[in-house]
Amino acid sequence: MAVSRARASWSGDLGGGEGSVSAESGVITDASLTWQGRTERPAGTTSPEELLAAAHAGCYAMALSNTLAEAGHPPARLDVAAVLHFTPQDGGGFAIDRSELTVTGDVPGIGEERFSELALLGEQGCPVSNLFRGNAEIMVAAALA
């Protein structure tokens, strides 16, 4: 079993406050968090949603590489982008309601149709997708390089 740890601190109210987030590994250290950074995406800050998008892209790349290899088509390279939607809700508040995964693959010996089929199957094996499933729409677009 692997355990991942992170910490966040916050000072002030939501609209005017600020905080930071760090990962125990040291890869992320005191990354700036603000409400403006969360909703307007200025340079120099991150958000929980951006960190989730990075986690989803990485998780899916790993899961798809395994799915492809098990199908006899180990990838030479996969490039994955994830776009998470942090959407205002009727009646107030926000929700993460969609994650869009786009993958471009360099996969020797496979056709576009089979790659797209395996791209959808690979998403099923991603633990981050499984965390989102039922709470957010997950979309996958796949193309060979």
mmCIF file of N, CA and C in Angstrom, residues 21-116:
data_model
loop_
_atom_site.group_PDB
_atom_site.id
_atom_site.type_symbol
_atom_site.label_atom_id
_atom_site.label_comp_id
_atom_site.label_asym_id
_atom_site.label_seq_id
_atom_site.Cartn_x
_atom_site.Cartn_y
_atom_site.Cartn_z
ATOM 1 N N VAL A 21 0.057 25.158 -0.585
ATOM 2 C CA VAL A 21 -0.038 23.706 -0.518
ATOM 3 C C VAL A 21 1.337 23.123 -0.808
ATOM 4 N N SER A 22 1.667 22.045 -0.097
ATOM 5 C CA SER A 22 2.940 21.352 -0.283
ATOM 6 C C SER A 22 2.703 19.855 -0.249
ATOM 7 N N ALA A 23 3.507 19.134 -1.013
ATOM 8 C CA ALA A 23 3.462 17.672 -1.003
ATOM 9 C C ALA A 23 4.625 17.159 -0.176
ATOM 10 N N GLU A 24 4.384 16.085 0.552
ATOM 11 C CA GLU A 24 5.427 15.514 1.404
ATOM 12 C C GLU A 24 6.688 15.162 0.614
ATOM 13 N N SER A 25 6.534 14.792 -0.652
ATOM 14 C CA SER A 25 7.679 14.415 -1.480
ATOM 15 C C SER A 25 8.622 15.587 -1.735
ATOM 16 N N GLY A 26 8.134 16.813 -1.587
ATOM 17 C CA GLY A 26 8.928 17.994 -1.874
ATOM 18 C C GLY A 26 8.815 18.461 -3.314
ATOM 19 N N VAL A 27 8.108 17.720 -4.150
ATOM 20 C CA VAL A 27 7.938 18.109 -5.545
ATOM 21 C C VAL A 27 7.113 19.397 -5.641
ATOM 22 N N ILE A 28 6.132 19.545 -4.777
ATOM 23 C CA ILE A 28 5.346 20.768 -4.681
ATOM 24 C C ILE A 28 5.635 21.348 -3.303
ATOM 25 N N THR A 29 6.138 22.577 -3.278
ATOM 26 C CA THR A 29 6.491 23.208 -2.013
ATOM 27 C C THR A 29 5.918 24.610 -1.961
ATOM 28 N N ASP A 30 5.052 24.852 -1.008
ATOM 29 C CA ASP A 30 4.473 26.173 -0.785
ATOM 30 C C ASP A 30 3.900 26.802 -2.055
ATOM 31 N N ALA A 31 3.193 26.025 -2.850
ATOM 32 C CA ALA A 31 2.522 26.553 -4.036
ATOM 33 C C ALA A 31 1.379 27.454 -3.581
ATOM 34 N N SER A 32 1.319 28.651 -4.122
ATOM 35 C CA SER A 32 0.358 29.669 -3.713
ATOM 36 C C SER A 32 -1.063 29.307 -4.122
ATOM 37 N N LEU A 33 -1.994 29.502 -3.166
ATOM 38 C CA LEU A 33 -3.429 29.300 -3.392
ATOM 39 C C LEU A 33 -4.169 30.593 -3.063
ATOM 40 N N THR A 34 -5.071 31.010 -3.932
ATOM 41 C CA THR A 34 -5.991 32.111 -3.649
ATOM 42 C C THR A 34 -7.314 31.798 -4.331
ATOM 43 N N TRP A 35 -8.379 32.457 -3.886
ATOM 44 C CA TRP A 35 -9.661 32.276 -4.563
ATOM 45 C C TRP A 35 -9.566 32.791 -5.989
ATOM 46 N N GLN A 36 -8.902 33.923 -6.188
ATOM 47 C CA GLN A 36 -8.721 34.456 -7.542
ATOM 48 C C GLN A 36 -7.969 33.438 -8.405
ATOM 49 N N GLY A 37 -6.953 32.815 -7.830
ATOM 50 C CA GLY A 37 -6.213 31.792 -8.561
ATOM 51 C C GLY A 37 -7.089 30.598 -8.911
ATOM 52 N N ARG A 38 -8.031 30.321 -8.072
ATOM 53 C CA ARG A 38 -8.922 29.187 -8.298
ATOM 54 C C ARG A 38 -9.959 29.471 -9.369
ATOM 55 N N THR A 39 -10.427 30.710 -9.441
ATOM 56 C CA THR A 39 -11.522 31.025 -10.349
ATOM 57 C C THR A 39 -11.102 31.792 -11.598
ATOM 58 N N GLU A 40 -9.957 32.480 -11.559
ATOM 59 C CA GLU A 40 -9.529 33.283 -12.706
ATOM 60 C C GLU A 40 -8.230 32.803 -13.331
ATOM 61 N N ARG A 41 -7.501 31.944 -12.652
ATOM 62 C CA ARG A 41 -6.275 31.295 -13.125
ATOM 63 C C ARG A 41 -5.140 32.245 -13.519
ATOM 64 N N PRO A 42 -4.811 33.256 -12.682
ATOM 65 C CA PRO A 42 -3.649 34.083 -13.000
ATOM 66 C C PRO A 42 -2.353 33.285 -12.808
ATOM 67 N N ALA A 43 -1.295 33.759 -13.435
ATOM 68 C CA ALA A 43 0.003 33.088 -13.303
ATOM 69 C C ALA A 43 0.489 33.165 -11.855
ATOM 70 N N GLY A 44 1.234 32.156 -11.459
ATOM 71 C CA GLY A 44 1.864 32.169 -10.145
ATOM 72 C C GLY A 44 1.081 31.532 -9.031
ATOM 73 N N THR A 45 -0.133 31.065 -9.314
ATOM 74 C CA THR A 45 -0.909 30.366 -8.294
ATOM 75 C C THR A 45 -1.427 29.061 -8.881
ATOM 76 N N THR A 46 -1.822 28.178 -8.007
ATOM 77 C CA THR A 46 -2.441 26.925 -8.443
ATOM 78 C C THR A 46 -3.797 26.820 -7.765
ATOM 79 N N SER A 47 -4.450 25.709 -7.955
ATOM 80 C CA SER A 47 -5.749 25.470 -7.328
ATOM 81 C C SER A 47 -5.888 23.974 -7.086
ATOM 82 N N PRO A 48 -6.795 23.605 -6.192
ATOM 83 C CA PRO A 48 -7.051 22.176 -6.025
ATOM 84 C C PRO A 48 -7.427 21.511 -7.348
ATOM 85 N N GLU A 49 -8.173 22.221 -8.190
ATOM 86 C CA GLU A 49 -8.599 21.642 -9.459
ATOM 87 C C GLU A 49 -7.420 21.438 -10.413
ATOM 88 N N GLU A 50 -6.475 22.374 -10.437
ATOM 89 C CA GLU A 50 -5.302 22.196 -11.287
ATOM 90 C C GLU A 50 -4.478 21.000 -10.821
ATOM 91 N N LEU A 51 -4.352 20.842 -9.515
ATOM 92 C CA LEU A 51 -3.619 19.699 -8.986
ATOM 93 C C LEU A 51 -4.344 18.391 -9.299
ATOM 94 N N LEU A 52 -5.676 18.410 -9.240
ATOM 95 C CA LEU A 52 -6.450 17.222 -9.626
ATOM 96 C C LEU A 52 -6.298 16.930 -11.116
ATOM 97 N N ALA A 53 -6.273 17.971 -11.946
ATOM 98 C CA ALA A 53 -6.074 17.769 -13.384
ATOM 99 C C ALA A 53 -4.724 17.103 -13.639
ATOM 100 N N ALA A 54 -3.695 17.563 -12.965
ATOM 101 C CA ALA A 54 -2.370 16.951 -13.119
ATOM 102 C C ALA A 54 -2.398 15.492 -12.663
ATOM 103 N N ALA A 55 -3.071 15.239 -11.554
ATOM 104 C CA ALA A 55 -3.177 13.868 -11.059
ATOM 105 C C ALA A 55 -3.939 12.991 -12.044
ATOM 106 N N HIS A 56 -5.006 13.523 -12.628
ATOM 107 C CA HIS A 56 -5.807 12.738 -13.561
ATOM 108 C C HIS A 56 -5.008 12.434 -14.829
ATOM 109 N N ALA A 57 -4.297 13.436 -15.350
ATOM 110 C CA ALA A 57 -3.479 13.217 -16.557
ATOM 111 C C ALA A 57 -2.414 12.149 -16.302
ATOM 112 N N GLY A 58 -1.723 12.248 -15.194
ATOM 113 C CA GLY A 58 -0.671 11.284 -14.882
ATOM 114 C C GLY A 58 -1.209 9.881 -14.648
ATOM 115 N N CYS A 59 -2.293 9.791 -13.905
ATOM 116 C CA CYS A 59 -2.909 8.500 -13.619
ATOM 117 C C CYS A 59 -3.384 7.833 -14.901
ATOM 118 N N TYR A 60 -4.050 8.609 -15.742
ATOM 119 C CA TYR A 60 -4.575 8.049 -16.982
ATOM 120 C C TYR A 60 -3.444 7.600 -17.909
ATOM 121 N N ALA A 61 -2.382 8.379 -18.007
ATOM 122 C CA ALA A 61 -1.239 7.983 -18.847
ATOM 123 C C ALA A 61 -0.690 6.637 -18.397
ATOM 124 N N MET A 62 -0.567 6.444 -17.102
ATOM 125 C CA MET A 62 -0.055 5.183 -16.572
ATOM 126 C C MET A 62 -1.024 4.026 -16.833
ATOM 127 N N ALA A 63 -2.318 4.271 -16.580
ATOM 128 C CA ALA A 63 -3.320 3.225 -16.786
ATOM 129 C C ALA A 63 -3.411 2.837 -18.256
ATOM 130 N N LEU A 64 -3.392 3.827 -19.147
ATOM 131 C CA LEU A 64 -3.479 3.527 -20.574
ATOM 132 C C LEU A 64 -2.240 2.790 -21.057
ATOM 133 N N SER A 65 -1.067 3.157 -20.559
ATOM 134 C CA SER A 65 0.142 2.444 -20.984
ATOM 135 C C SER A 65 0.042 0.966 -20.611
ATOM 136 N N ASN A 66 -0.541 0.679 -19.462
ATOM 137 C CA ASN A 66 -0.727 -0.708 -19.037
ATOM 138 C C ASN A 66 -1.752 -1.420 -19.920
ATOM 139 N N THR A 67 -2.856 -0.750 -20.205
ATOM 140 C CA THR A 67 -3.894 -1.335 -21.062
ATOM 141 C C THR A 67 -3.334 -1.654 -22.441
ATOM 142 N N LEU A 68 -2.572 -0.720 -23.005
ATOM 143 C CA LEU A 68 -1.968 -0.937 -24.324
ATOM 144 C C LEU A 68 -0.978 -2.097 -24.301
ATOM 145 N N ALA A 69 -0.140 -2.141 -23.286
ATOM 146 C CA ALA A 69 0.855 -3.220 -23.184
ATOM 147 C C ALA A 69 0.176 -4.577 -23.045
ATOM 148 N N GLU A 70 -0.865 -4.645 -22.215
ATOM 149 C CA GLU A 70 -1.595 -5.909 -22.045
ATOM 150 C C GLU A 70 -2.264 -6.348 -23.345
ATOM 151 N N ALA A 71 -2.588 -5.398 -24.222
ATOM 152 C CA ALA A 71 -3.210 -5.713 -25.511
ATOM 153 C C ALA A 71 -2.155 -5.988 -26.590
ATOM 154 N N GLY A 72 -0.883 -5.996 -26.194
ATOM 155 C CA GLY A 72 0.192 -6.292 -27.137
ATOM 156 C C GLY A 72 0.717 -5.096 -27.900
ATOM 157 N N HIS A 73 0.402 -3.895 -27.422
ATOM 158 C CA HIS A 73 0.830 -2.674 -28.104
ATOM 159 C C HIS A 73 1.456 -1.689 -27.109
ATOM 160 N N PRO A 74 2.601 -2.011 -26.536
ATOM 161 C CA PRO A 74 3.201 -1.057 -25.593
ATOM 162 C C PRO A 74 3.510 0.263 -26.295
ATOM 163 N N PRO A 75 3.152 1.373 -25.673
ATOM 164 C CA PRO A 75 3.349 2.666 -26.321
ATOM 165 C C PRO A 75 4.807 3.110 -26.284
ATOM 166 N N ALA A 76 5.228 3.780 -27.361
ATOM 167 C CA ALA A 76 6.520 4.450 -27.330
ATOM 168 C C ALA A 76 6.387 5.732 -26.516
ATOM 169 N N ARG A 77 5.226 6.391 -26.643
ATOM 170 C CA ARG A 77 4.987 7.640 -25.903
ATOM 171 C C ARG A 77 3.492 7.938 -25.875
ATOM 172 N N LEU A 78 3.047 8.461 -24.735
ATOM 173 C CA LEU A 78 1.688 8.967 -24.588
ATOM 174 C C LEU A 78 1.772 10.386 -24.046
ATOM 175 N N ASP A 79 1.061 11.301 -24.663
ATOM 176 C CA ASP A 79 0.948 12.668 -24.151
ATOM 177 C C ASP A 79 -0.510 12.895 -23.783
ATOM 178 N N VAL A 80 -0.742 13.201 -22.512
ATOM 179 C CA VAL A 80 -2.104 13.337 -21.998
ATOM 180 C C VAL A 80 -2.304 14.737 -21.431
ATOM 181 N N ALA A 81 -3.410 15.342 -21.786
ATOM 182 C CA ALA A 81 -3.848 16.608 -21.186
ATOM 183 C C ALA A 81 -5.167 16.342 -20.477
ATOM 184 N N ALA A 82 -5.329 16.950 -19.320
ATOM 185 C CA ALA A 82 -6.592 16.865 -18.588
ATOM 186 C C ALA A 82 -7.097 18.278 -18.337
ATOM 187 N N VAL A 83 -8.375 18.481 -18.588
ATOM 188 C CA VAL A 83 -9.022 19.765 -18.322
ATOM 189 C C VAL A 83 -10.165 19.493 -17.355
ATOM 190 N N LEU A 84 -10.065 20.042 -16.154
ATOM 191 C CA LEU A 84 -11.110 19.898 -15.144
ATOM 192 C C LEU A 84 -11.982 21.145 -15.164
ATOM 193 N N HIS A 85 -13.279 20.958 -15.083
ATOM 194 C CA HIS A 85 -14.219 22.081 -15.093
ATOM 195 C C HIS A 85 -14.731 22.333 -13.675
ATOM 196 N N PHE A 86 -14.439 23.503 -13.149
ATOM 197 C CA PHE A 86 -14.886 23.982 -11.835
ATOM 198 C C PHE A 86 -16.023 24.950 -12.116
ATOM 199 N N THR A 87 -17.251 24.474 -12.001
ATOM 200 C CA THR A 87 -18.416 25.159 -12.557
ATOM 201 C C THR A 87 -19.329 25.699 -11.461
ATOM 202 N N PRO A 88 -19.735 26.990 -11.595
ATOM 203 C CA PRO A 88 -20.740 27.510 -10.660
ATOM 204 C C PRO A 88 -22.033 26.698 -10.766
ATOM 205 N N GLN A 89 -22.665 26.472 -9.626
ATOM 206 C CA GLN A 89 -23.887 25.672 -9.580
ATOM 207 C C GLN A 89 -25.102 26.557 -9.339
ATOM 208 N N ASP A 90 -26.233 26.151 -9.892
ATOM 209 C CA ASP A 90 -27.488 26.850 -9.613
ATOM 210 C C ASP A 90 -27.717 26.831 -8.109
ATOM 211 N N GLY A 91 -28.066 27.949 -7.551
ATOM 212 C CA GLY A 91 -28.305 28.018 -6.117
ATOM 213 C C GLY A 91 -27.051 28.318 -5.315
ATOM 214 N N GLY A 92 -25.913 28.437 -5.973
ATOM 215 C CA GLY A 92 -24.670 28.788 -5.278
ATOM 216 C C GLY A 92 -23.693 27.637 -5.191
ATOM 217 N N GLY A 93 -22.470 27.990 -4.955
ATOM 218 C CA GLY A 93 -21.409 27.012 -4.832
ATOM 219 C C GLY A 93 -20.838 26.609 -6.188
ATOM 220 N N PHE A 94 -19.835 25.760 -6.135
ATOM 221 C CA PHE A 94 -19.144 25.274 -7.320
ATOM 222 C C PHE A 94 -19.042 23.762 -7.261
ATOM 223 N N ALA A 95 -18.830 23.139 -8.410
ATOM 224 C CA ALA A 95 -18.613 21.695 -8.473
ATOM 225 C C ALA A 95 -17.603 21.381 -9.566
ATOM 226 N N ILE A 96 -16.855 20.326 -9.353
ATOM 227 C CA ILE A 96 -16.048 19.750 -10.419
ATOM 228 C C ILE A 96 -17.002 18.814 -11.139
ATOM 229 N N ASP A 97 -17.439 19.207 -12.338
ATOM 230 C CA ASP A 97 -18.475 18.426 -12.995
ATOM 231 C C ASP A 97 -18.015 17.716 -14.261
ATOM 232 N N ARG A 98 -16.764 17.968 -14.688
ATOM 233 C CA ARG A 98 -16.288 17.296 -15.901
ATOM 234 C C ARG A 98 -14.773 17.286 -15.919
ATOM 235 N N SER A 99 -14.231 16.170 -16.381
ATOM 236 C CA SER A 99 -12.802 16.070 -16.664
ATOM 237 C C SER A 99 -12.656 15.561 -18.087
ATOM 238 N N GLU A 100 -11.957 16.339 -18.895
ATOM 239 C CA GLU A 100 -11.739 15.984 -20.293
ATOM 240 C C GLU A 100 -10.296 15.529 -20.460
ATOM 241 N N LEU A 101 -10.113 14.279 -20.849
ATOM 242 C CA LEU A 101 -8.793 13.716 -21.109
ATOM 243 C C LEU A 101 -8.566 13.677 -22.614
ATOM 244 N N THR A 102 -7.432 14.185 -23.044
ATOM 245 C CA THR A 102 -7.033 14.123 -24.444
ATOM 246 C C THR A 102 -5.683 13.443 -24.500
ATOM 247 N N VAL A 103 -5.607 12.364 -25.265
ATOM 248 C CA VAL A 103 -4.365 11.616 -25.362
ATOM 249 C C VAL A 103 -3.926 11.524 -26.814
ATOM 250 N N THR A 104 -2.640 11.763 -27.023
ATOM 251 C CA THR A 104 -2.004 11.536 -28.313
ATOM 252 C C THR A 104 -0.957 10.465 -28.081
ATOM 253 N N GLY A 105 -1.003 9.410 -28.891
ATOM 254 C CA GLY A 105 -0.111 8.287 -28.665
ATOM 255 C C GLY A 105 0.770 7.956 -29.849
ATOM 256 N N ASP A 106 1.986 7.605 -29.537
ATOM 257 C CA ASP A 106 2.901 6.996 -30.495
ATOM 258 C C ASP A 106 2.935 5.523 -30.108
ATOM 259 N N VAL A 107 2.136 4.738 -30.810
ATOM 260 C CA VAL A 107 1.949 3.330 -30.463
ATOM 261 C C VAL A 107 2.179 2.502 -31.718
ATOM 262 N N PRO A 108 3.350 1.898 -31.849
ATOM 263 C CA PRO A 108 3.652 1.109 -33.045
ATOM 264 C C PRO A 108 2.676 -0.050 -33.229
ATOM 265 N N GLY A 109 2.276 -0.279 -34.479
ATOM 266 C CA GLY A 109 1.491 -1.457 -34.834
ATOM 267 C C GLY A 109 0.028 -1.405 -34.478
ATOM 268 N N ILE A 110 -0.529 -0.231 -34.247
ATOM 269 C CA ILE A 110 -1.942 -0.140 -33.880
ATOM 270 C C ILE A 110 -2.627 0.880 -34.787
ATOM 271 N N GLY A 111 -3.889 0.639 -35.092
ATOM 272 C CA GLY A 111 -4.668 1.577 -35.885
ATOM 273 C C GLY A 111 -5.425 2.550 -35.000
ATOM 274 N N GLU A 112 -5.921 3.588 -35.624
ATOM 275 C CA GLU A 112 -6.633 4.655 -34.905
ATOM 276 C C GLU A 112 -7.852 4.128 -34.156
ATOM 277 N N GLU A 113 -8.634 3.269 -34.799
ATOM 278 C CA GLU A 113 -9.852 2.760 -34.161
ATOM 279 C C GLU A 113 -9.529 1.923 -32.924
ATOM 280 N N ARG A 114 -8.557 1.031 -33.035
ATOM 281 C CA ARG A 114 -8.176 0.191 -31.892
ATOM 282 C C ARG A 114 -7.586 1.039 -30.772
ATOM 283 N N PHE A 115 -6.788 2.040 -31.155
ATOM 284 C CA PHE A 115 -6.219 2.932 -30.141
ATOM 285 C C PHE A 115 -7.337 3.648 -29.379
ATOM 286 N N SER A 116 -8.347 4.136 -30.076
ATOM 287 C CA SER A 116 -9.470 4.804 -29.417
ATOM 288 C C SER A 116 -10.221 3.862 -28.489
#
